Amino acid sequence: MSKSSLQIAQFALLMSFLNFLFFHYPFFTFVFNHVDYKSFNGIIIIISLVIAMVVANFFAFYLFLFLSRYFGKFLLLLFFNINALAVYFINTYSVIIDESMVGNILNTNYDESSSFFSFKLIIYLLFLGILPSIYIIKTEIIKVSFKKFLTTFSVTLLFLLILVFVNAGNWLWIDKNSKTLGGLAMPWSYTVNTSLFYIHKHKKNEKEILLPNATIKDNKKSVVVLVIGESARRENFSLYGYKKNTNPYLSKTENLYHFNAVSSATYTTGGVKAILDFKKTDDLYEILPNYLYRNNVEVVWRTTNWGEPPVHIKNYQKRDFLMPDCKGEECNYDEVLLTGLKEQILSSTKNKILIILHTSTSHGPTYSKKYPPQFETFKPVCNSVELGNCSQTELINAYDNTIVYTDYILHNVIEDLKQLKDYNSTMIFVSDHGESLGEKNLYMHGLPLSIAPKEQYEIPFIVWMSDSAKQIKPNKELSQQYVFHSVLHFLNIQSPIYDEKLNIFK
């Protein structure tokens, strides 16, 4: 037998061992940090997980290769290269590849995904993906008889079952940490969670559940501008006591209120859906813009972002739609959303108007590219996509500049609304989720809400009103569902699903 020839079992075991060696440092770092590795039970858990990882992957690889050596090799090529990319992101940004993170990846557009490109990513892909792939392609696999396959397959399966029952006492610990363990186990983190994502997406793509009809109760001209922030965490707004002045405009604005709020998710699709839903739900109910549009309200959606539920309105406007009428460098940033905004409101033939601006200002990792140069208030800034290579000061400075720019955008929205003397107007700003900036060695967002740090779910909720006589309830902490009912109240729209408890206005 030549050196480049191996029997299926030998090849599958070698691939399983290399898969374990190359891609499971984050997995076992988590295990070591969450068990008492000096205790007998802790040692048993660690040893059992090592054996289970190698044997379970051998079991799967062996099966695939026996069914078809070509298909089995193709899967291994995919696994090693995707594993390399996955481990790069886990090591660089401390993410977990769970179902919500898979959704983030699959919904990411080209501009956003290209911002993660780095030399370090190429190194990961070359040494952990491409080089093993060359070996996989060149190695000749010697097939075995069905009887030998069945014997090996059965013994392996029996061994796995015995291992599971031997660890019956540790099931509780494994179950408690299953989401994190599953999100770090390669290649099953993304294969299983991608399947779950598409199963749940298919379920959600069923026809949306219509809400009961609503009634507009007066003819008073009213406009709500809902600004959906991206990755804006509360603690970096000086309105909330942050030591750096990141809100130079809003801090001087009259009739402005701010509330503590928490997001329903730590990722865009979940956070935006929660802002637009009338209650916290996984079901696909009719969202706010669709509901109001169907009930004769003028609705405009402007976006430089992505990830919202299906929007069924006439005026859905992306950056490409707005660019021809926008002049100046600011058109390359979120200011493009303000292009002709006041004019569009004035041109409406309806008395009730909802404008939604979905921004992308504070989305990482390229914070320093999310604002025009004149907004680089805090220096030095992080310019690397590998956030761990930047100092904490550089990273936070770059992020804080995105908040300064957000402050300016919100100020301009308010100034536009102030000029609409015939309208009763309000601006509501709420973020989809927060952001980690190196605290506990975590970056960006997307951790499961159950284990996410507060930086990823504590968000700002800021409200401005044109009518100084109108008052706000003294709420201590809001959820994202307050948006739906507050908008209905402000536009004086009566609906059977309206909940006064979730309305911020008196």
Coordinates of C-alpha atoms in Angstrom, one line a residue:
M1 CA 0.0 0.0 0.0
S2 CA 1.5 3.4 -1.0
K3 CA 1.7 6.3 1.5
S4 CA -1.1 8.1 -0.4
S5 CA -3.5 5.1 0.0
L6 CA -5.6 4.5 3.1
Q7 CA -8.5 2.2 3.9
I8 CA -11.8 4.1 4.5
A9 CA -11.7 3.6 8.3
Q10 CA -8.1 4.9 8.5
F11 CA -8.8 7.9 6.4
A12 CA -12.0 8.7 8.3
L13 CA -10.2 8.4 11.6
L14 CA -7.3 10.6 10.3
M15 CA -9.8 13.3 9.1
S16 CA -11.6 13.2 12.4
F17 CA -8.4 13.6 14.3
L18 CA -7.3 16.5 12.1
N19 CA -10.7 18.1 12.4
F20 CA -10.5 17.8 16.2
L21 CA -6.9 19.2 16.3
F22 CA -7.4 22.1 13.9
F23 CA -10.9 23.4 14.8
H24 CA -11.7 22.7 18.5
Y25 CA -9.5 24.9 20.5
P26 CA -12.5 27.4 21.1
F27 CA -14.7 24.4 22.1
F28 CA -12.3 23.1 24.7
T29 CA -11.4 26.6 25.9
F30 CA -15.1 27.0 26.8
V31 CA -15.2 23.6 28.5
F32 CA -12.1 24.3 30.6
N33 CA -13.5 27.7 31.7
H34 CA -16.8 26.1 32.8
V35 CA -15.8 22.9 34.5
D36 CA -13.6 22.3 37.5
Y37 CA -10.9 20.5 35.5
K38 CA -9.0 19.6 38.7
S39 CA -11.9 17.5 40.0
F40 CA -12.5 13.9 39.0
N41 CA -15.9 14.7 37.5
G42 CA -14.4 17.6 35.5
I43 CA -11.7 15.3 34.1
I44 CA -14.3 12.8 33.1
I45 CA -16.3 15.5 31.2
I46 CA -13.2 16.7 29.3
I47 CA -12.0 13.2 28.4
S48 CA -15.5 12.1 27.4
L49 CA -16.0 15.2 25.2
V50 CA -12.6 14.6 23.5
I51 CA -13.4 11.0 22.8
A52 CA -17.0 11.8 21.7
M53 CA -15.8 14.5 19.3
V54 CA -13.3 12.2 17.6
V55 CA -15.5 9.2 17.5
A56 CA -18.7 11.0 16.4
N57 CA -17.0 12.7 13.5
F58 CA -15.3 9.4 12.5
F59 CA -18.8 7.8 12.6
A60 CA -20.2 10.4 10.2
F61 CA -17.1 10.7 7.9
Y62 CA -16.9 6.9 7.7
L63 CA -20.5 6.6 6.6
F64 CA -20.2 9.4 4.0
L65 CA -17.1 7.9 2.5
F66 CA -18.5 4.4 2.3
L67 CA -21.7 5.5 0.6
S68 CA -19.6 7.4 -2.0
R69 CA -15.8 8.1 -1.8
Y70 CA -16.3 11.1 -4.2
F71 CA -19.2 12.6 -2.3
G72 CA -17.4 11.9 1.1
K73 CA -14.3 13.7 -0.2
F74 CA -16.4 16.6 -1.4
L75 CA -18.1 17.0 2.0
L76 CA -14.7 16.9 3.7
L77 CA -13.4 19.6 1.4
L78 CA -16.4 21.8 2.3
F79 CA -16.1 21.0 6.0
F80 CA -12.4 21.9 6.3
N81 CA -12.7 25.1 4.4
I82 CA -15.9 26.3 6.1
N83 CA -14.4 25.2 9.4
A84 CA -11.4 27.4 8.8
L85 CA -13.6 30.4 8.1
A86 CA -15.8 29.6 11.1
V87 CA -12.9 29.3 13.5
Y88 CA -11.4 32.5 12.2
F89 CA -14.6 34.4 13.2
I90 CA -14.9 32.6 16.5
N91 CA -11.3 33.4 17.4
T92 CA -11.3 36.9 16.1
Y93 CA -14.8 38.1 17.2
S94 CA -15.7 35.6 19.9
V95 CA -18.9 34.6 18.1
I96 CA -20.8 31.4 18.4
I97 CA -22.1 29.7 15.3
D98 CA -25.7 29.1 16.4
E99 CA -28.9 29.4 14.4
S100 CA -29.2 33.2 14.8
M101 CA -25.5 33.7 13.7
V102 CA -26.1 31.5 10.7
G103 CA -29.1 33.8 9.9
N104 CA -26.8 36.8 10.2
I105 CA -24.3 35.2 7.8
L106 CA -26.8 34.2 5.2
N107 CA -28.5 37.6 5.3
T108 CA -25.2 39.6 5.0
N109 CA -24.8 41.6 1.9
Y110 CA -21.6 41.9 -0.2
D111 CA -20.5 45.3 1.2
E112 CA -20.8 44.0 4.8
S113 CA -19.1 40.7 4.2
S114 CA -16.2 42.3 2.4
S115 CA -15.5 44.4 5.4
F116 CA -14.3 41.3 7.3
F117 CA -11.6 40.5 4.7
S118 CA -8.1 40.4 6.2
F119 CA -4.7 38.8 5.8
K120 CA -5.3 36.7 8.9
L121 CA -8.4 35.2 7.3
I122 CA -6.3 34.1 4.3
I123 CA -3.8 32.5 6.6
Y124 CA -6.6 30.5 8.4
L125 CA -8.0 29.5 5.0
L126 CA -4.7 28.5 3.5
F127 CA -3.3 26.4 6.4
L128 CA -6.5 25.0 7.9
G129 CA -8.6 24.7 4.7
I130 CA -6.7 24.6 1.4
L131 CA -3.6 22.6 2.5
P132 CA -5.7 19.8 4.1
S133 CA -7.9 19.9 1.0
I134 CA -5.0 19.1 -1.3
Y135 CA -4.2 16.1 0.9
I136 CA -7.8 14.9 0.8
I137 CA -7.9 15.2 -3.0
K138 CA -4.6 13.3 -3.5
T139 CA -5.2 10.5 -1.0
E140 CA -6.5 7.3 -2.6
I141 CA -9.2 5.6 -0.5
I142 CA -9.4 1.8 -0.5
K143 CA -12.9 0.5 -0.2
V144 CA -13.8 -2.3 2.2
S145 CA -16.5 -5.0 2.1
F146 CA -20.0 -4.2 3.3
K147 CA -19.5 -6.8 6.1
K148 CA -16.4 -5.0 7.4
F149 CA -18.1 -1.6 7.1
L150 CA -21.2 -2.9 9.0
T151 CA -19.0 -4.3 11.8
T152 CA -17.0 -1.0 12.2
F153 CA -20.1 1.1 11.9
S154 CA -22.0 -1.0 14.5
V155 CA -19.1 -1.1 17.0
T156 CA -18.7 2.7 16.7
L157 CA -22.4 3.4 17.2
L158 CA -22.4 1.0 20.2
F159 CA -19.4 2.8 21.7
L160 CA -21.1 6.2 21.3
L161 CA -24.2 4.9 23.0
I162 CA -22.2 3.5 25.9
L163 CA -20.3 6.8 26.2
V164 CA -23.6 8.7 26.4
F165 CA -24.9 6.5 29.2
V166 CA -21.6 6.5 31.1
N167 CA -22.0 10.3 31.2
A168 CA -25.6 10.2 32.4
G169 CA -24.5 12.2 35.5
N170 CA -23.2 15.0 33.3
W171 CA -26.2 15.3 31.0
L172 CA -27.5 18.3 33.1
W173 CA -24.2 20.2 32.5
I174 CA -24.1 19.4 28.8
D175 CA -27.8 20.4 28.4
K176 CA -27.2 23.6 30.2
N177 CA -24.3 24.5 27.9
S178 CA -25.7 22.8 24.8
K179 CA -26.2 25.9 22.7
T180 CA -22.7 27.1 23.2
L181 CA -21.1 23.7 22.8
G182 CA -23.2 23.1 19.7
G183 CA -22.1 26.5 18.3
L184 CA -18.4 25.6 18.7
A185 CA -18.4 22.0 17.5
M186 CA -17.2 21.7 13.9
P187 CA -18.7 21.1 11.4
W188 CA -22.0 20.5 13.2
S189 CA -22.4 24.0 14.4
Y190 CA -23.1 25.4 11.0
T191 CA -24.5 22.3 9.3
V192 CA -27.2 21.6 11.9
N193 CA -27.9 25.3 12.5
T194 CA -28.1 26.0 8.8
S195 CA -30.7 23.3 8.5
L196 CA -32.7 24.7 11.5
F197 CA -32.5 28.2 10.0
Y198 CA -34.0 27.1 6.7
I199 CA -36.6 24.9 8.4
H200 CA -37.7 27.9 10.5
K201 CA -37.4 30.3 7.6
H202 CA -39.7 28.1 5.5
K203 CA -42.2 28.1 8.4
K204 CA -41.9 31.9 8.7
N205 CA -42.4 32.4 5.0
E206 CA -45.9 31.1 5.4
K207 CA -48.5 33.9 4.7
E208 CA -48.2 36.5 7.4
I209 CA -51.0 36.6 10.0
L210 CA -53.1 39.7 9.3
L211 CA -54.0 41.9 12.3
P212 CA -57.6 43.2 12.7
N213 CA -58.5 46.3 10.8
A214 CA -57.7 49.7 12.3
T215 CA -59.5 53.0 12.1
I216 CA -58.0 56.5 11.7
K217 CA -59.8 58.6 14.3
D218 CA -59.1 62.2 13.1
N219 CA -57.8 64.3 10.2
K220 CA -55.0 66.0 12.1
K221 CA -51.8 66.0 10.0
S222 CA -49.4 63.8 11.9
V223 CA -46.0 62.2 11.1
V224 CA -43.8 59.7 12.9
V225 CA -40.2 59.2 11.8
L226 CA -39.0 55.9 13.3
V227 CA -35.2 55.6 13.1
I228 CA -34.0 52.1 13.6
G229 CA -30.4 52.2 14.8
E230 CA -27.8 49.5 14.0
S231 CA -25.6 48.1 16.8
A232 CA -26.1 51.3 18.9
R233 CA -25.5 50.4 22.5
R234 CA -26.9 52.6 25.2
E235 CA -23.9 53.1 27.5
N236 CA -22.0 55.1 24.8
F237 CA -24.6 57.8 24.5
S238 CA -23.8 60.9 26.6
L239 CA -27.6 61.3 27.1
Y240 CA -27.3 58.3 29.3
G241 CA -24.4 59.6 31.3
Y242 CA -21.5 58.5 29.1
K243 CA -18.4 60.6 30.1
K244 CA -17.5 61.5 26.4
N245 CA -19.8 64.0 24.6
T246 CA -21.2 61.7 21.9
N247 CA -24.5 63.7 21.8
P248 CA -23.6 67.3 21.2
Y249 CA -26.8 68.1 19.3
L250 CA -29.4 65.9 21.1
S251 CA -28.2 67.0 24.5
K252 CA -29.3 70.6 23.6
T253 CA -32.6 69.6 22.0
E254 CA -35.9 70.6 23.7
N255 CA -38.8 68.2 24.0
L256 CA -36.4 65.2 23.9
Y257 CA -36.8 62.2 26.1
H258 CA -34.6 59.1 26.5
F259 CA -35.4 55.8 28.2
N260 CA -33.6 52.7 29.2
A261 CA -34.5 49.9 26.8
V262 CA -33.6 46.3 26.1
S263 CA -33.6 44.4 22.8
S264 CA -35.4 41.2 22.2
A265 CA -32.4 39.8 20.3
T266 CA -28.7 40.4 19.7
Y267 CA -28.9 40.2 15.9
T268 CA -30.4 42.4 13.3
T269 CA -33.2 40.2 11.9
G270 CA -34.5 39.4 15.4
G271 CA -34.1 43.0 16.7
V272 CA -35.8 44.7 13.7
K273 CA -38.7 42.2 13.8
A274 CA -39.2 43.0 17.5
I275 CA -39.3 46.7 16.8
L276 CA -42.0 46.2 14.2
D277 CA -44.1 43.6 16.0
F278 CA -47.1 44.3 18.2
K279 CA -46.0 41.7 20.7
K280 CA -43.0 39.5 21.4
T281 CA -43.6 36.6 19.2
D282 CA -41.8 34.1 16.9
D283 CA -44.9 34.0 14.6
L284 CA -45.1 36.1 11.4
Y285 CA -47.7 38.6 12.3
E286 CA -48.3 41.7 10.1
I287 CA -45.6 44.2 11.0
L288 CA -46.1 47.9 11.7
P289 CA -45.4 49.3 8.2
N290 CA -47.5 46.7 6.4
Y291 CA -50.4 47.1 8.9
L292 CA -50.5 50.9 8.7
Y293 CA -50.1 50.9 4.9
R294 CA -53.1 48.5 4.6
N295 CA -55.1 50.8 6.8
N296 CA -54.6 53.9 4.6
V297 CA -51.5 55.5 6.3
E298 CA -48.7 56.9 4.1
V299 CA -45.7 54.6 4.8
V300 CA -42.1 55.1 3.5
W301 CA -39.3 52.8 4.2
R302 CA -35.7 54.0 3.6
T303 CA -32.8 51.7 4.2
T304 CA -29.0 51.4 4.0
N305 CA -29.3 48.1 5.9
W306 CA -31.0 44.7 5.6
G307 CA -32.6 42.0 7.7
E308 CA -36.2 43.3 8.1
P309 CA -39.2 41.0 7.7
P310 CA -41.0 41.2 4.3
V311 CA -42.2 44.8 3.8
H312 CA -45.3 45.1 1.7
I313 CA -45.6 48.9 0.9
K314 CA -45.3 51.0 -2.2
N315 CA -42.4 53.3 -1.1
Y316 CA -39.6 50.9 -0.2
Q317 CA -36.4 52.9 -1.0
K318 CA -32.9 51.6 -0.9
R319 CA -29.7 53.5 -1.2
D320 CA -29.6 53.1 -5.0
F321 CA -33.1 54.7 -5.3
L322 CA -32.0 57.7 -3.2
M323 CA -28.5 58.3 -4.6
P324 CA -29.5 60.1 -7.9
D325 CA -31.1 62.9 -5.9
C326 CA -28.3 63.1 -3.3
K327 CA -25.4 65.5 -3.7
G328 CA -22.1 65.5 -1.8
E329 CA -19.8 63.2 0.1
E330 CA -22.4 62.5 2.8
C331 CA -24.4 60.4 0.2
N332 CA -21.8 57.6 0.8
Y333 CA -23.0 57.4 4.4
D334 CA -26.4 57.2 6.2
E335 CA -27.2 60.8 5.5
V336 CA -28.4 59.6 2.1
L337 CA -31.6 58.5 4.0
L338 CA -32.4 62.2 4.6
T339 CA -32.5 63.0 0.9
G340 CA -35.6 64.9 0.1
L341 CA -37.2 63.6 3.3
K342 CA -39.1 66.8 4.2
E343 CA -40.3 67.2 0.6
Q344 CA -41.6 63.6 0.5
I345 CA -43.6 64.2 3.6
L346 CA -45.1 67.5 2.2
S347 CA -46.0 65.8 -1.1
S348 CA -48.1 63.2 0.6
T349 CA -51.9 63.4 0.0
K350 CA -52.6 61.6 3.3
N351 CA -52.8 63.1 6.8
K352 CA -51.1 60.2 8.6
I353 CA -47.5 59.4 7.7
L354 CA -45.0 56.9 9.0
I355 CA -41.4 57.2 7.8
I356 CA -38.9 54.4 8.7
L357 CA -35.2 55.0 8.4
H358 CA -33.2 51.8 8.8
T359 CA -29.6 52.9 9.3
S360 CA -26.3 51.0 9.4
T361 CA -24.1 53.6 11.2
S362 CA -22.6 51.6 14.1
H363 CA -22.2 48.2 12.4
G364 CA -18.7 46.7 12.8
P365 CA -16.1 45.7 12.3
T366 CA -15.3 48.8 10.1
Y367 CA -16.6 51.4 12.5
S368 CA -14.1 54.0 11.2
K369 CA -15.7 53.8 7.7
K370 CA -19.2 54.4 8.8
Y371 CA -19.0 58.2 9.2
P372 CA -17.6 61.1 7.2
P373 CA -14.0 62.3 8.1
Q374 CA -15.3 65.5 9.8
F375 CA -17.0 63.3 12.4
E376 CA -13.8 61.7 13.6
T377 CA -14.1 63.5 16.9
F378 CA -12.2 61.0 19.1
K379 CA -8.7 59.8 18.1
P380 CA -6.8 57.6 17.5
V381 CA -9.2 55.1 15.9
C382 CA -9.2 51.4 15.0
N383 CA -8.9 50.9 11.3
S384 CA -8.5 47.1 11.4
V385 CA -11.2 44.5 10.8
E386 CA -9.4 42.3 13.3
L387 CA -10.7 44.2 16.3
G388 CA -8.5 42.3 18.8
N389 CA -5.4 43.9 17.2
C390 CA -6.6 47.4 18.1
S391 CA -6.2 48.9 21.6
Q392 CA -9.4 49.3 23.6
T393 CA -9.0 53.1 23.3
E394 CA -8.8 53.0 19.5
L395 CA -11.7 50.6 19.2
I396 CA -14.0 52.6 21.5
N397 CA -13.0 55.9 19.8
A398 CA -14.0 54.6 16.4
Y399 CA -17.3 53.3 17.7
D400 CA -18.0 56.5 19.6
N401 CA -17.5 58.5 16.4
T402 CA -20.4 56.5 14.9
I403 CA -22.6 57.6 17.8
V404 CA -21.5 61.2 17.2
Y405 CA -22.6 60.8 13.6
T406 CA -25.9 59.1 14.7
D407 CA -26.5 62.2 16.9
Y408 CA -26.0 64.5 13.9
I409 CA -28.4 62.4 11.7
L410 CA -31.1 62.4 14.4
H411 CA -30.6 66.2 14.8
N412 CA -31.2 66.7 11.1
V413 CA -34.4 64.6 11.2
I414 CA -35.7 66.8 14.1
E415 CA -34.7 70.0 12.2
D416 CA -36.7 68.8 9.2
L417 CA -39.7 68.0 11.3
K418 CA -39.6 71.4 13.1
Q419 CA -40.2 73.0 9.7
L420 CA -43.4 71.1 9.1
K421 CA -45.6 73.6 11.0
D422 CA -48.8 72.1 9.9
Y423 CA -47.9 68.6 11.3
N424 CA -47.9 67.2 14.8
S425 CA -44.6 65.2 14.5
T426 CA -42.4 62.9 16.5
M427 CA -39.1 61.1 16.0
I428 CA -38.5 57.8 17.7
F429 CA -35.0 56.3 17.7
V430 CA -34.4 52.7 18.9
S431 CA -31.6 50.3 18.1
D432 CA -32.0 46.7 16.9
H433 CA -29.4 45.5 19.5
G434 CA -26.2 46.6 21.2
E435 CA -22.5 45.8 20.6
S436 CA -19.5 44.3 22.4
L437 CA -16.3 46.3 22.2
G438 CA -13.8 44.0 23.7
E439 CA -15.4 43.6 27.1
K440 CA -14.7 40.0 28.3
N441 CA -12.8 39.6 25.0
L442 CA -16.1 39.7 23.1
Y443 CA -16.7 41.7 19.9
M444 CA -19.7 42.9 17.9
H445 CA -23.0 41.0 18.6
G446 CA -24.9 37.9 18.0
L447 CA -24.4 35.8 21.2
P448 CA -27.5 34.0 22.3
L449 CA -29.6 36.3 24.5
S450 CA -29.4 33.9 27.4
I451 CA -25.6 34.3 27.7
A452 CA -25.1 37.7 26.0
P453 CA -23.4 40.5 28.0
K454 CA -25.5 43.6 28.7
E455 CA -23.6 45.6 26.1
Q456 CA -25.3 43.5 23.4
Y457 CA -28.9 44.1 24.6
E458 CA -29.0 47.4 26.5
I459 CA -30.1 49.9 23.9
P460 CA -31.2 53.6 23.6
F461 CA -34.8 54.6 23.1
I462 CA -35.0 58.3 22.3
V463 CA -38.1 60.3 21.5
W464 CA -38.6 63.9 20.3
M465 CA -42.0 65.6 19.9
S466 CA -42.9 68.9 18.2
D467 CA -45.7 69.6 20.6
S468 CA -44.3 70.7 24.0
A469 CA -47.7 70.3 25.5
K470 CA -47.8 66.6 24.8
Q471 CA -46.3 64.5 27.7
I472 CA -44.5 61.2 28.1
K473 CA -45.2 58.5 30.6
P474 CA -42.5 58.1 33.3
N475 CA -41.4 54.6 32.1
K476 CA -38.4 53.1 33.8
E477 CA -37.4 50.5 31.1
L478 CA -39.0 49.8 27.7
S479 CA -39.0 46.9 25.3
Q480 CA -38.9 47.2 21.5
Q481 CA -42.6 46.4 21.4
Y482 CA -43.4 49.9 22.8
V483 CA -42.7 51.2 19.3
F484 CA -45.8 49.6 17.6
H485 CA -48.3 50.9 20.2
S486 CA -46.8 54.3 20.6
V487 CA -46.9 54.9 16.9
L488 CA -50.6 53.9 16.8
H489 CA -51.4 56.2 19.7
F490 CA -49.5 59.2 18.2
L491 CA -51.2 58.9 14.8
N492 CA -54.6 58.4 16.7
I493 CA -55.3 55.0 15.1
Q494 CA -57.8 52.8 16.8
S495 CA -57.1 49.1 16.7
P496 CA -58.4 46.0 18.6
I497 CA -54.7 44.9 19.2
Y498 CA -53.7 48.3 20.7
D499 CA -52.1 48.0 24.2
E500 CA -52.1 51.1 26.3
K501 CA -49.5 49.6 28.6
L502 CA -47.1 49.6 25.7
N503 CA -47.6 53.2 24.7
I504 CA -45.1 55.8 25.9
F505 CA -47.3 58.9 25.3
K506 CA -49.8 60.2 27.9

